[in-house]
CSV table of C-alpha atoms in Angstrom, one decimal:
chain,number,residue,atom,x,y,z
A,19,UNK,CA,-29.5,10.3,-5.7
A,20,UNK,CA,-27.0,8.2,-7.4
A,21,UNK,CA,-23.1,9.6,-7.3
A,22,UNK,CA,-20.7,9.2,-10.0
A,23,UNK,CA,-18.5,6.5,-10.0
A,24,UNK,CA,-16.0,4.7,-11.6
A,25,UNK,CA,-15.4,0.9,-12.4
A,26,UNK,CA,-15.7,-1.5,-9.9
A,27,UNK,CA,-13.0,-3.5,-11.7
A,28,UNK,CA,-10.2,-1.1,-11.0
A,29,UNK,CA,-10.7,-2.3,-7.4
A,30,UNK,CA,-9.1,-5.7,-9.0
A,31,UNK,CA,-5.6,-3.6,-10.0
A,32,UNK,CA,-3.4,-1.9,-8.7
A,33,UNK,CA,-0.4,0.7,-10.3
A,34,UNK,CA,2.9,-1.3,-11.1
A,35,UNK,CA,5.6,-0.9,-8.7
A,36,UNK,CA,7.9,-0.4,-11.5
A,37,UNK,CA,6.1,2.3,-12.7
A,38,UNK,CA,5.6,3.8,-9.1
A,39,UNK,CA,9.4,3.6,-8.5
A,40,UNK,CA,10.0,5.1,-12.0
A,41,UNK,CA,8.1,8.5,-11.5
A,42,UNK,CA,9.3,8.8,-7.9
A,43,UNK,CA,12.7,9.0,-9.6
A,44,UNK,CA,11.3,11.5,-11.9
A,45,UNK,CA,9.6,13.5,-9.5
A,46,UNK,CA,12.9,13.6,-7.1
A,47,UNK,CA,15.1,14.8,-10.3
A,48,UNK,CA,12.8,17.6,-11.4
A,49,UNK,CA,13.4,19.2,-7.8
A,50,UNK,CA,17.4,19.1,-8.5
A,51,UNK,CA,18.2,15.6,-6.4
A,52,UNK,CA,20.7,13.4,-7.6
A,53,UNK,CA,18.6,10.2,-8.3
A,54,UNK,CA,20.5,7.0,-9.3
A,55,UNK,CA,17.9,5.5,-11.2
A,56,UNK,CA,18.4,2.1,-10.9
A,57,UNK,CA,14.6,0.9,-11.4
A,58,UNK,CA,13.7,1.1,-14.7
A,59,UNK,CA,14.3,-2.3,-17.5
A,60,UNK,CA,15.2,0.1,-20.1
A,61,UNK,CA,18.3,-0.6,-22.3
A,62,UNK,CA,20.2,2.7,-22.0
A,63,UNK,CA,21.5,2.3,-26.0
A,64,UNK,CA,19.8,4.4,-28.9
A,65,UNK,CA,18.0,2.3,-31.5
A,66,UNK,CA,20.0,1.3,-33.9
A,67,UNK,CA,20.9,3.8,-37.0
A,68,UNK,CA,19.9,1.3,-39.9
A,69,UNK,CA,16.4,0.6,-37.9
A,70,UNK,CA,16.0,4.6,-37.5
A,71,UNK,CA,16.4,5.1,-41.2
A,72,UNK,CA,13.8,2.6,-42.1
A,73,UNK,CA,11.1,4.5,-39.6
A,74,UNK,CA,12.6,7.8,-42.0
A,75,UNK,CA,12.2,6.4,-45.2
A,76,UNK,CA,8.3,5.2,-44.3
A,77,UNK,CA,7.8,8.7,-43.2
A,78,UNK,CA,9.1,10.1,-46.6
A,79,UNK,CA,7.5,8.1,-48.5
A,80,UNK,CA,4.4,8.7,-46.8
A,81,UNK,CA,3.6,5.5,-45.2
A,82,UNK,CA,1.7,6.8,-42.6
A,83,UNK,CA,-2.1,5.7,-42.9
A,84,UNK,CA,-4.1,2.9,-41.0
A,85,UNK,CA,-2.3,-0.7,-41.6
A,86,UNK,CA,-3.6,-4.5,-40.9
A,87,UNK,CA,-5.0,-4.9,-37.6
A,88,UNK,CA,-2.6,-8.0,-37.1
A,89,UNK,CA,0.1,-5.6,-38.8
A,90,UNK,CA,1.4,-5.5,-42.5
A,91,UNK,CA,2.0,-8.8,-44.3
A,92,UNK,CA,5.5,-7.6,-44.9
A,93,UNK,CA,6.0,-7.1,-40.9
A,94,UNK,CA,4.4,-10.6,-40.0
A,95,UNK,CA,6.5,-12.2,-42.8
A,96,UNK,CA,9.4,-10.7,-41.1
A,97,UNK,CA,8.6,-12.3,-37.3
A,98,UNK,CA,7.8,-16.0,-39.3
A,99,UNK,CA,11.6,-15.7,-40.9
A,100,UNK,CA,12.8,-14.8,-37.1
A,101,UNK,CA,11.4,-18.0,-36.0
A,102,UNK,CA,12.5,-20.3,-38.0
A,103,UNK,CA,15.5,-18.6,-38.1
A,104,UNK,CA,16.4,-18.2,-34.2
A,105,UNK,CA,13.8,-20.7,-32.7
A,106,UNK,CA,13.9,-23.5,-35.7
A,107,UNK,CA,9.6,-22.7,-35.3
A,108,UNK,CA,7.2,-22.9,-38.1
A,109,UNK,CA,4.2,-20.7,-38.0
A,110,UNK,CA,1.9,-18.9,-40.6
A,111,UNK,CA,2.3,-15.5,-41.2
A,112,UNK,CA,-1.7,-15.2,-40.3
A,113,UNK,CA,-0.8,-17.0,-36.3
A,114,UNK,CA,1.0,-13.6,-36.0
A,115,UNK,CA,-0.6,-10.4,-34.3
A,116,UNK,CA,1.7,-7.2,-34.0
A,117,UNK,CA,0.9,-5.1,-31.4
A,118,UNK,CA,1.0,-1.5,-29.6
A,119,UNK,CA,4.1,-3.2,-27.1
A,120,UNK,CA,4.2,-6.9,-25.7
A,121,UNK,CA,1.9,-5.8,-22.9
A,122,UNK,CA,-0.3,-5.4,-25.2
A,123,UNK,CA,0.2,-8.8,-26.9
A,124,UNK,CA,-0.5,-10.5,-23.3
A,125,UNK,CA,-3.8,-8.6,-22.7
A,126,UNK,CA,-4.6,-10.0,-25.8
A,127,UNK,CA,-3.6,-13.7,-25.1
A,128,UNK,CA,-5.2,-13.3,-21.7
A,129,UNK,CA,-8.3,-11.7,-23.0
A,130,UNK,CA,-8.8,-14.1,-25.6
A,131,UNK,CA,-8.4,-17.6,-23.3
A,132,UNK,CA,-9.7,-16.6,-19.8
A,133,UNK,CA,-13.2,-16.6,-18.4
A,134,UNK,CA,-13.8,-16.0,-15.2
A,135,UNK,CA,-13.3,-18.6,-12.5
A,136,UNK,CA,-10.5,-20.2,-14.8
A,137,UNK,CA,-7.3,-20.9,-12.9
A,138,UNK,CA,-4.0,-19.5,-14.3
A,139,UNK,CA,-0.4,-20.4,-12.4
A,140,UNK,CA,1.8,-18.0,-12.2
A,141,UNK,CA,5.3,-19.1,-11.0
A,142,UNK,CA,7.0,-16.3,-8.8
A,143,UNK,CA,8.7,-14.0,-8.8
A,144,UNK,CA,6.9,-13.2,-11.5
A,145,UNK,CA,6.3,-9.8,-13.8
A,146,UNK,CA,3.9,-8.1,-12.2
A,147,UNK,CA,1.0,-7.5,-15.0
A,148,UNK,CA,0.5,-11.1,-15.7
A,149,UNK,CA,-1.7,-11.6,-12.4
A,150,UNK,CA,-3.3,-8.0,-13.0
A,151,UNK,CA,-4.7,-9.1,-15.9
A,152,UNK,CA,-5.9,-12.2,-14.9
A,153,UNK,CA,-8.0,-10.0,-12.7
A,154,UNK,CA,-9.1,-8.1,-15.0
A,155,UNK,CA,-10.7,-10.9,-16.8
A,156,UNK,CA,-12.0,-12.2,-13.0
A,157,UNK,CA,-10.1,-15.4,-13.4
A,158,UNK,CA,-8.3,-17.1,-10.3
A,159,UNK,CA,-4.5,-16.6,-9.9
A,160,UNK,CA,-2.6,-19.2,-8.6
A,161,UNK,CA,0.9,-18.1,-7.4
A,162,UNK,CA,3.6,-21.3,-7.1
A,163,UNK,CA,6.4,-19.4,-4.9
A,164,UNK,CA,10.0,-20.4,-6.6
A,165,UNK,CA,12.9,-20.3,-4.6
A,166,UNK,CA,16.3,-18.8,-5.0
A,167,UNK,CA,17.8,-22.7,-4.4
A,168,UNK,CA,16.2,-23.5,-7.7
A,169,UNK,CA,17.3,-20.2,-9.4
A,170,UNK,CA,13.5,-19.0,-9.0
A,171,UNK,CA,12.6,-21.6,-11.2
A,172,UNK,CA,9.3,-23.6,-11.1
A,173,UNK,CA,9.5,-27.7,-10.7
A,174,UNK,CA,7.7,-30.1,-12.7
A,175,UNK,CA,6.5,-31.5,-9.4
A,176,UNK,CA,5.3,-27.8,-8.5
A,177,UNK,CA,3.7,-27.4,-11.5
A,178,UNK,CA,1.7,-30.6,-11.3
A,179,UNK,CA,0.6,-29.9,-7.9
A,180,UNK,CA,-1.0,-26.5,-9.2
A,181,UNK,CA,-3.1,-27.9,-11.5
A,182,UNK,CA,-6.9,-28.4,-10.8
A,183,UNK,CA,-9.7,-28.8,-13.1
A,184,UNK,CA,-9.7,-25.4,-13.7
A,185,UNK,CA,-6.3,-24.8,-14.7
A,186,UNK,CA,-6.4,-22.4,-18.6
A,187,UNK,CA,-3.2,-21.1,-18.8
A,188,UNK,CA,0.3,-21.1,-17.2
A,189,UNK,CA,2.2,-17.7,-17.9
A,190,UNK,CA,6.1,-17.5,-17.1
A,191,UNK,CA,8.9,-15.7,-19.0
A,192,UNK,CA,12.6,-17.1,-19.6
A,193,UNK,CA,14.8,-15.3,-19.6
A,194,UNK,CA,12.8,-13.8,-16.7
A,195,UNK,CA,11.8,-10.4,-15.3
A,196,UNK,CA,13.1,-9.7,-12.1
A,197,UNK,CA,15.1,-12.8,-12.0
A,198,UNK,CA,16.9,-12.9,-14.8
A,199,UNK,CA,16.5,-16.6,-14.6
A,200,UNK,CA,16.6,-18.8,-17.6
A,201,UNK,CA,14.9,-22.6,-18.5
A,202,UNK,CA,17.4,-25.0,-19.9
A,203,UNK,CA,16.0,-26.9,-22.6
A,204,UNK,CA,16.3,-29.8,-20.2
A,205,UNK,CA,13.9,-28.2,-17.6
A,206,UNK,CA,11.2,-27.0,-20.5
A,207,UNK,CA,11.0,-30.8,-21.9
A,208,UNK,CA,10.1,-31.6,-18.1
A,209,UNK,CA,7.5,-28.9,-17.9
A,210,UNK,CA,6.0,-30.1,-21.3
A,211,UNK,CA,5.8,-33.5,-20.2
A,212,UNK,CA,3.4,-32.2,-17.4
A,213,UNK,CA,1.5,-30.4,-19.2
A,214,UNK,CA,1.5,-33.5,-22.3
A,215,UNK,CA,-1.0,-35.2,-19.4
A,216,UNK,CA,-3.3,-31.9,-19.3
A,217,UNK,CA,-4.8,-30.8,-23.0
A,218,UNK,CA,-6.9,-28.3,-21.8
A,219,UNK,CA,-4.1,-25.6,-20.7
A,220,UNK,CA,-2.5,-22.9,-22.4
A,221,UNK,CA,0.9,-22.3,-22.3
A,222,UNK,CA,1.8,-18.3,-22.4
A,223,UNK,CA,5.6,-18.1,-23.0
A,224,UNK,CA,7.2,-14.7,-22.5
A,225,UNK,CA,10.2,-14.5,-24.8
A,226,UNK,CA,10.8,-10.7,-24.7
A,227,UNK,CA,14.5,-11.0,-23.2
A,228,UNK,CA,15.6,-13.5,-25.9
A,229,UNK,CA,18.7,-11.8,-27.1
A,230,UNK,CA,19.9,-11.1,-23.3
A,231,UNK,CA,21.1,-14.4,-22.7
A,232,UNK,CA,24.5,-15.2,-21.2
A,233,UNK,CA,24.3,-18.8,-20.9
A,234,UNK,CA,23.6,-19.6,-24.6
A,235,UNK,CA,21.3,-20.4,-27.4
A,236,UNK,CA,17.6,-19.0,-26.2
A,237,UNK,CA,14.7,-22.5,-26.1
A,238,UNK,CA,10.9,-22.0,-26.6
A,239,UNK,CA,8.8,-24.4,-25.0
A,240,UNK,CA,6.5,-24.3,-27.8
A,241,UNK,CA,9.7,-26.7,-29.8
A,242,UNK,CA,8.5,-29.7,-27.9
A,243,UNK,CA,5.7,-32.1,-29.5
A,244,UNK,CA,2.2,-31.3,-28.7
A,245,UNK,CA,3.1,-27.7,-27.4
A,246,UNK,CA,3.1,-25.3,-30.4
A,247,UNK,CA,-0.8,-26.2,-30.3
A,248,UNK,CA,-0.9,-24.9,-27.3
A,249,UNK,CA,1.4,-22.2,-26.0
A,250,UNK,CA,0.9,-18.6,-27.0
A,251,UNK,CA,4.5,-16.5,-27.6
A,252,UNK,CA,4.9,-13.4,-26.4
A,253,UNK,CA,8.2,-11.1,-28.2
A,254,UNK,CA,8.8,-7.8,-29.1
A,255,UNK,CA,11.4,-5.4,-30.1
A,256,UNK,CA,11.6,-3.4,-26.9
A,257,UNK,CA,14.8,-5.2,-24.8
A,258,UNK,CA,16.7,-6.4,-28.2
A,259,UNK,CA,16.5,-3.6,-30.2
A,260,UNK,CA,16.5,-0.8,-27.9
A,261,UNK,CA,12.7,0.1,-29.0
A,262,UNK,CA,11.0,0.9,-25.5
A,263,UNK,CA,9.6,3.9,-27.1
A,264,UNK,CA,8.3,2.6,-30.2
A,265,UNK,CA,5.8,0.6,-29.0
A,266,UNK,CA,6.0,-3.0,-30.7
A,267,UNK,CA,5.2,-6.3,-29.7
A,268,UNK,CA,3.6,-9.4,-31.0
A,269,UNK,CA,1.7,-13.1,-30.6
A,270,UNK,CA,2.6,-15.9,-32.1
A,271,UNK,CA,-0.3,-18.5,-31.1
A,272,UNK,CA,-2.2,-21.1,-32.4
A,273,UNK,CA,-4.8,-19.6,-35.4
A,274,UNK,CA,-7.9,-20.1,-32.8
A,275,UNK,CA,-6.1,-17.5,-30.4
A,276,UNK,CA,-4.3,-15.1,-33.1
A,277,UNK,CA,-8.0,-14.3,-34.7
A,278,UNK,CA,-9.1,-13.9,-31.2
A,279,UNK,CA,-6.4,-11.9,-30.2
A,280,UNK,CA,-7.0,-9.8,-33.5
A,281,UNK,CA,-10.7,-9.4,-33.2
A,282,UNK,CA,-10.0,-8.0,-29.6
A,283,UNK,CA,-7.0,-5.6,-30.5
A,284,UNK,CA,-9.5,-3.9,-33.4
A,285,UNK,CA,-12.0,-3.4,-30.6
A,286,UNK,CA,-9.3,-1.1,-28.1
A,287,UNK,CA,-6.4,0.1,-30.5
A,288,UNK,CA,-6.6,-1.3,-33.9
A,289,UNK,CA,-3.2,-1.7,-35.5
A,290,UNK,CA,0.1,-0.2,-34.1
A,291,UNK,CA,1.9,2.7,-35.7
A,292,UNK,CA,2.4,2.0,-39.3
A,293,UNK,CA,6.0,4.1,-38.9
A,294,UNK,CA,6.9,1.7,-36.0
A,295,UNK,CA,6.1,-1.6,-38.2
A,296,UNK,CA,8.2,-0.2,-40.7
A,297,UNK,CA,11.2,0.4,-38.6
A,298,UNK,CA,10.5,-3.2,-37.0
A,299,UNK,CA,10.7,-5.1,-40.1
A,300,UNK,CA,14.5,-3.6,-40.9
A,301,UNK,CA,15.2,-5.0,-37.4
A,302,UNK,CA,13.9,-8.3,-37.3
A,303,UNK,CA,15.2,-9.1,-41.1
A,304,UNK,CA,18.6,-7.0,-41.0
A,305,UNK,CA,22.0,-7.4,-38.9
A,306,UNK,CA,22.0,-8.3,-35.4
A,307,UNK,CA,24.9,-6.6,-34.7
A,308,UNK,CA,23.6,-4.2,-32.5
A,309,UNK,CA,21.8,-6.8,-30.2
A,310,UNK,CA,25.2,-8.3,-30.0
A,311,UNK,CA,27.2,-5.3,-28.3
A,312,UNK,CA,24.2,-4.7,-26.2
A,313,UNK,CA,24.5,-8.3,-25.0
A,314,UNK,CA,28.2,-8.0,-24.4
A,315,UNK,CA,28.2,-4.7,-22.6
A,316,UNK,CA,24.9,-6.2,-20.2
A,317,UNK,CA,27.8,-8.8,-19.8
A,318,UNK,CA,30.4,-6.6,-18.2
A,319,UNK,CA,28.1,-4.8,-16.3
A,320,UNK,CA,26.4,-7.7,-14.9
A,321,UNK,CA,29.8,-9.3,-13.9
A,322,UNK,CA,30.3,-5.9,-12.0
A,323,UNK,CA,27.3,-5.6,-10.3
A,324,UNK,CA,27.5,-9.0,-8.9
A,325,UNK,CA,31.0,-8.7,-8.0
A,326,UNK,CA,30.2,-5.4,-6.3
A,327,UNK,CA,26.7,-6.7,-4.4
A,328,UNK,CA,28.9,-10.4,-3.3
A,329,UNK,CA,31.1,-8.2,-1.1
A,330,UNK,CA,28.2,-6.4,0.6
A,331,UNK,CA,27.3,-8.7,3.6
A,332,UNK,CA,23.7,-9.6,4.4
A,333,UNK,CA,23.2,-9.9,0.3
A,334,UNK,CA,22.1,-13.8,-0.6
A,335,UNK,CA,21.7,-13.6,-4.8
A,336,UNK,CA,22.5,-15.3,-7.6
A,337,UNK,CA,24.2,-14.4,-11.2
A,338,UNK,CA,21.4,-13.9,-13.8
A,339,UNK,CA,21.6,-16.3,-16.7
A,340,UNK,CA,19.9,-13.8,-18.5
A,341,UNK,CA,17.8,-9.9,-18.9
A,342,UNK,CA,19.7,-7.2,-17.4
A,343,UNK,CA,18.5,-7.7,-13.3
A,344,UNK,CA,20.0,-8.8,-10.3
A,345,UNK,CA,17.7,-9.9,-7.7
A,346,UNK,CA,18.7,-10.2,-3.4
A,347,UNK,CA,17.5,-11.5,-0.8
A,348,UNK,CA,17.3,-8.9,1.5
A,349,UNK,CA,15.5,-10.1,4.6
A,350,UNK,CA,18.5,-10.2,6.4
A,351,UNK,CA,17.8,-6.7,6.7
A,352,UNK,CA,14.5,-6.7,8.2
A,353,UNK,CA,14.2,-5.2,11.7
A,354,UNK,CA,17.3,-3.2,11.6
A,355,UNK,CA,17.7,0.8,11.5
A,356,UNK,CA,18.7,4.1,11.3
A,357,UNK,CA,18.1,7.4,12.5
A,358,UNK,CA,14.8,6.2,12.6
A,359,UNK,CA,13.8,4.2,10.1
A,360,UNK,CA,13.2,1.0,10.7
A,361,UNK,CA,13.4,-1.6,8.0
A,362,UNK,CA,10.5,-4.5,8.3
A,363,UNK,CA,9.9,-5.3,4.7
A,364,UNK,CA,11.6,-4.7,1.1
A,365,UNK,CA,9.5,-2.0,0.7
A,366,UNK,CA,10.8,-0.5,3.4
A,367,UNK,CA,14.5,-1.3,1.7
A,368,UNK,CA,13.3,0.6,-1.4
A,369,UNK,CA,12.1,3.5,0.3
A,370,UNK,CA,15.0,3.9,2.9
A,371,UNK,CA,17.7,3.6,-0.1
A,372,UNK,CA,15.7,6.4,-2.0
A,373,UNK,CA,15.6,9.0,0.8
A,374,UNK,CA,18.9,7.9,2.5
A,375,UNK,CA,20.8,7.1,-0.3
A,376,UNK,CA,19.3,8.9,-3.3
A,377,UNK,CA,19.4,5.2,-5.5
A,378,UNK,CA,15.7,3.8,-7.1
A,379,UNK,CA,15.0,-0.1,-6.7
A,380,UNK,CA,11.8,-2.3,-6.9
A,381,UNK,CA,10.5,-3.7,-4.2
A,382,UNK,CA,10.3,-7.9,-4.6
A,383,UNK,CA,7.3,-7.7,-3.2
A,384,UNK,CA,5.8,-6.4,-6.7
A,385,UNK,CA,6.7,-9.7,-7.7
A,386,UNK,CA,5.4,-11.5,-5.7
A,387,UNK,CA,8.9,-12.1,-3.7
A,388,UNK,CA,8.8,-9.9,-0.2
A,389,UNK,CA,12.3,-10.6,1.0
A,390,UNK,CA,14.0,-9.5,-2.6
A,391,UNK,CA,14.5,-6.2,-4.3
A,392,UNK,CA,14.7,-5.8,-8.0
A,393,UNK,CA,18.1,-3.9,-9.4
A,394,UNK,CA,18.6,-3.2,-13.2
A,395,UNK,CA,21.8,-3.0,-14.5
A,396,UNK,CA,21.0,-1.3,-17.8
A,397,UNK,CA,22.2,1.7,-16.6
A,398,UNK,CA,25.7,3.8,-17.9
A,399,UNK,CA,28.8,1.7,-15.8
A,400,UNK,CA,29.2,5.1,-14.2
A,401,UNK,CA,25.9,5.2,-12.7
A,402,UNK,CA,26.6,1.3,-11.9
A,403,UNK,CA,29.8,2.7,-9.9
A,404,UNK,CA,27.6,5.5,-8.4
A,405,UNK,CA,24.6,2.9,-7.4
A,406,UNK,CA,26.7,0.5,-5.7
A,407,UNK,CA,29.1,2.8,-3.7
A,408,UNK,CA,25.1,4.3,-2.3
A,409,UNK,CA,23.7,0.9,-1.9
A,410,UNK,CA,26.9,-0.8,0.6
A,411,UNK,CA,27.5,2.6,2.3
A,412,UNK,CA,23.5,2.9,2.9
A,413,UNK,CA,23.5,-1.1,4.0
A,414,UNK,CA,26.5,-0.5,6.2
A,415,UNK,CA,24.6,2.3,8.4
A,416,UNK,CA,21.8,-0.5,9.5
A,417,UNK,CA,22.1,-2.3,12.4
């Protein structure tokens, strides 16, 4: 007799760490512990007013029925202004697809290119859904490992040594979750001059940290000649705006891929909230103001945290260029203990510093990055304060 049973594909995935950290925070608050919460890559700012009256105004005037698939044309006209206007990029409103979050937008790109047995690189540390959904669509993942001497940054000569004759798609982000690491225009022309020798690869850029950027203006790989054919963008509203909750993202890709991307979206969630779209448009085509004191308060605290985690010996990291994380090496760690624990891996870290300390990381080895643990600083400065007096004092007891 045959039992029920579920999917053998969710054998292929696993739950995000950074979700898993997230609700063990949760679950520890609800029973009255103080959690420092210092997992989550969440701006801690409230959207901004003028972008909360738009989503009002829709709702009184009773925009609230099914929209576009690919979203409203005033919405994708909106997101071709923003390119041209931020990344000097020239697309049709119709190689735009809005989506229910950028997560969303890169199960669309992946779904839409990979078959399975195709090859797709992934430099690491990487964020961790990119791989999951390459699995889901039973292609190969090939992980280049980036090291913290090259700001976690993938080599033109790594790059080249990845690719086989099954190589589909590279997927990387800039700036980068958990590194915070950014490519300089310098080091994306390199990458495109690889890739200039291979016409058969995609090119998935993950843009969604644009406006956090300390070290200047934001560069798109898809600038350089040959690669706008190629490379599918991935941006949303989420980091910049302070919009986790509203749930928008989009695709900018060559027309092939947008229709693809569209035909597959109408088949799981058809179009994203018409109320969000709405709300998205006032931000992408009114004052950036907001991004701006975000970006300069993620300054401060950034400058804080790596102040604070410099003086903490046994901590090898690096100051972000960009995205609101900070990023150690923590190995030096490994084999020490207290009162029993015993510390062999960053997940161990993680789960020592939430018991014995009461402060939430992400283990680096969600990232493909075992000796690093993931810290967000887009958190209040006086839970910053709070965090880093727990971390050294926690640190300090190992030996």
């Amino acid at each position: 007799m045959k039992h029920l049973e579920l999917a053998e594909r969710l054998s292929r995935i696993s739950e995000p760490q950074t979700i898993k950290m997230a609700k063990l925070s949760r679950e520890l608050k609800a029973q009255g512990i103080d959690i420092v919460d210092l997992s989550i890559g969440e701006p801690d700012f409230d959207t901004p007013a003028h972008i909360r009256e738009a989503a009002k105004k829709a709702i009184d005037e009773g925009f609230t029925h099914y929209t576009p698939v690919a979203g409203i044309p005033d919405l994708r006209a909106a997101v071709v202004k923003k390119l041209q206007r931020d990344n000097n990029l020239e697309y049709l409103p119709e190689q735009i697809v809005v989506s229910t979050g950028a997560k969303q937008s890169i199960a669309n790109a992946v779904l839409s290119v990979i078959n399975p047995g195709d090859e797709v690189i992934i430099p690491t540390p990487y964020w961790v859904t990119y791989s999951e959904l390459v699995k889901l669509c039973q292609g190969t993942v090939v992980f280049v490992p980036c090291g913290i001497e090259n700001k976690f940054k993938i080599t033109p000569a790594q790059l080249e040594a990845a690719i086989t004759p099954k190589t589909k798609l590279f997927m990387f982000s800039s700036p980068c979750n958990p590194t915070g690491s950014v490519y300089s225009r310098e080091e994306l022309k390199a990458l495109a001059d690889v890739f200039a020798k291979y016409p058969g690869i995609y090119v998935m850029a993950d843009e969604i940290y644009e406006y956090i950027n300390y070290v200047g203006k934001h560069e798109s790989i898809a600038q350089f000649e040959g690669m706008k054919e190629r490379t599918i963008i991935i941006n949303g509203l989420s980091k910049g705006f302070a919009m986790t909750g509203w749930r928008l993202g989009y695709l900018v890709a060559p027309t092939a891929v947008a229709k693809a991307a569209e035909n597959i979206q109408s088949q799981f969630t058809s179009a994203t909230c018409s109320i969000t779209q709405k709300a998205a448009v006032a931000a992408l085509n009114g004052p950036k103001d907001s991004a701006d004191v975000m970006l300069a308060e993620f300054t401060r605290r950034r400058a804080f945290v790596f102040e604070q985690m410099s003086q903490m010996p046994g901590l090898k990291l690096i100051n972000p260029d960009g995205a609101f994380y900070m990023f150690p090496d923590v190995s030096s760690f490994f084999g020490k203990s207290f009162e029993g624990t015993t510390i062999n891996n960053a997940d161990d870290l993680c789960m020592y510093l939430l018991h014995k300390a009461n402060v939430t990381f992400v283990t680096g080895s969600a990232f493909q990055q075992p000796n690093a643990i993931r810290i967000s600083y887009a958190a209040s400065m006086e839970k910053l304060q709070e965090g880093m007096k727990r971390l050294k004092a926690a640190l300090e007891k190992l030996s």
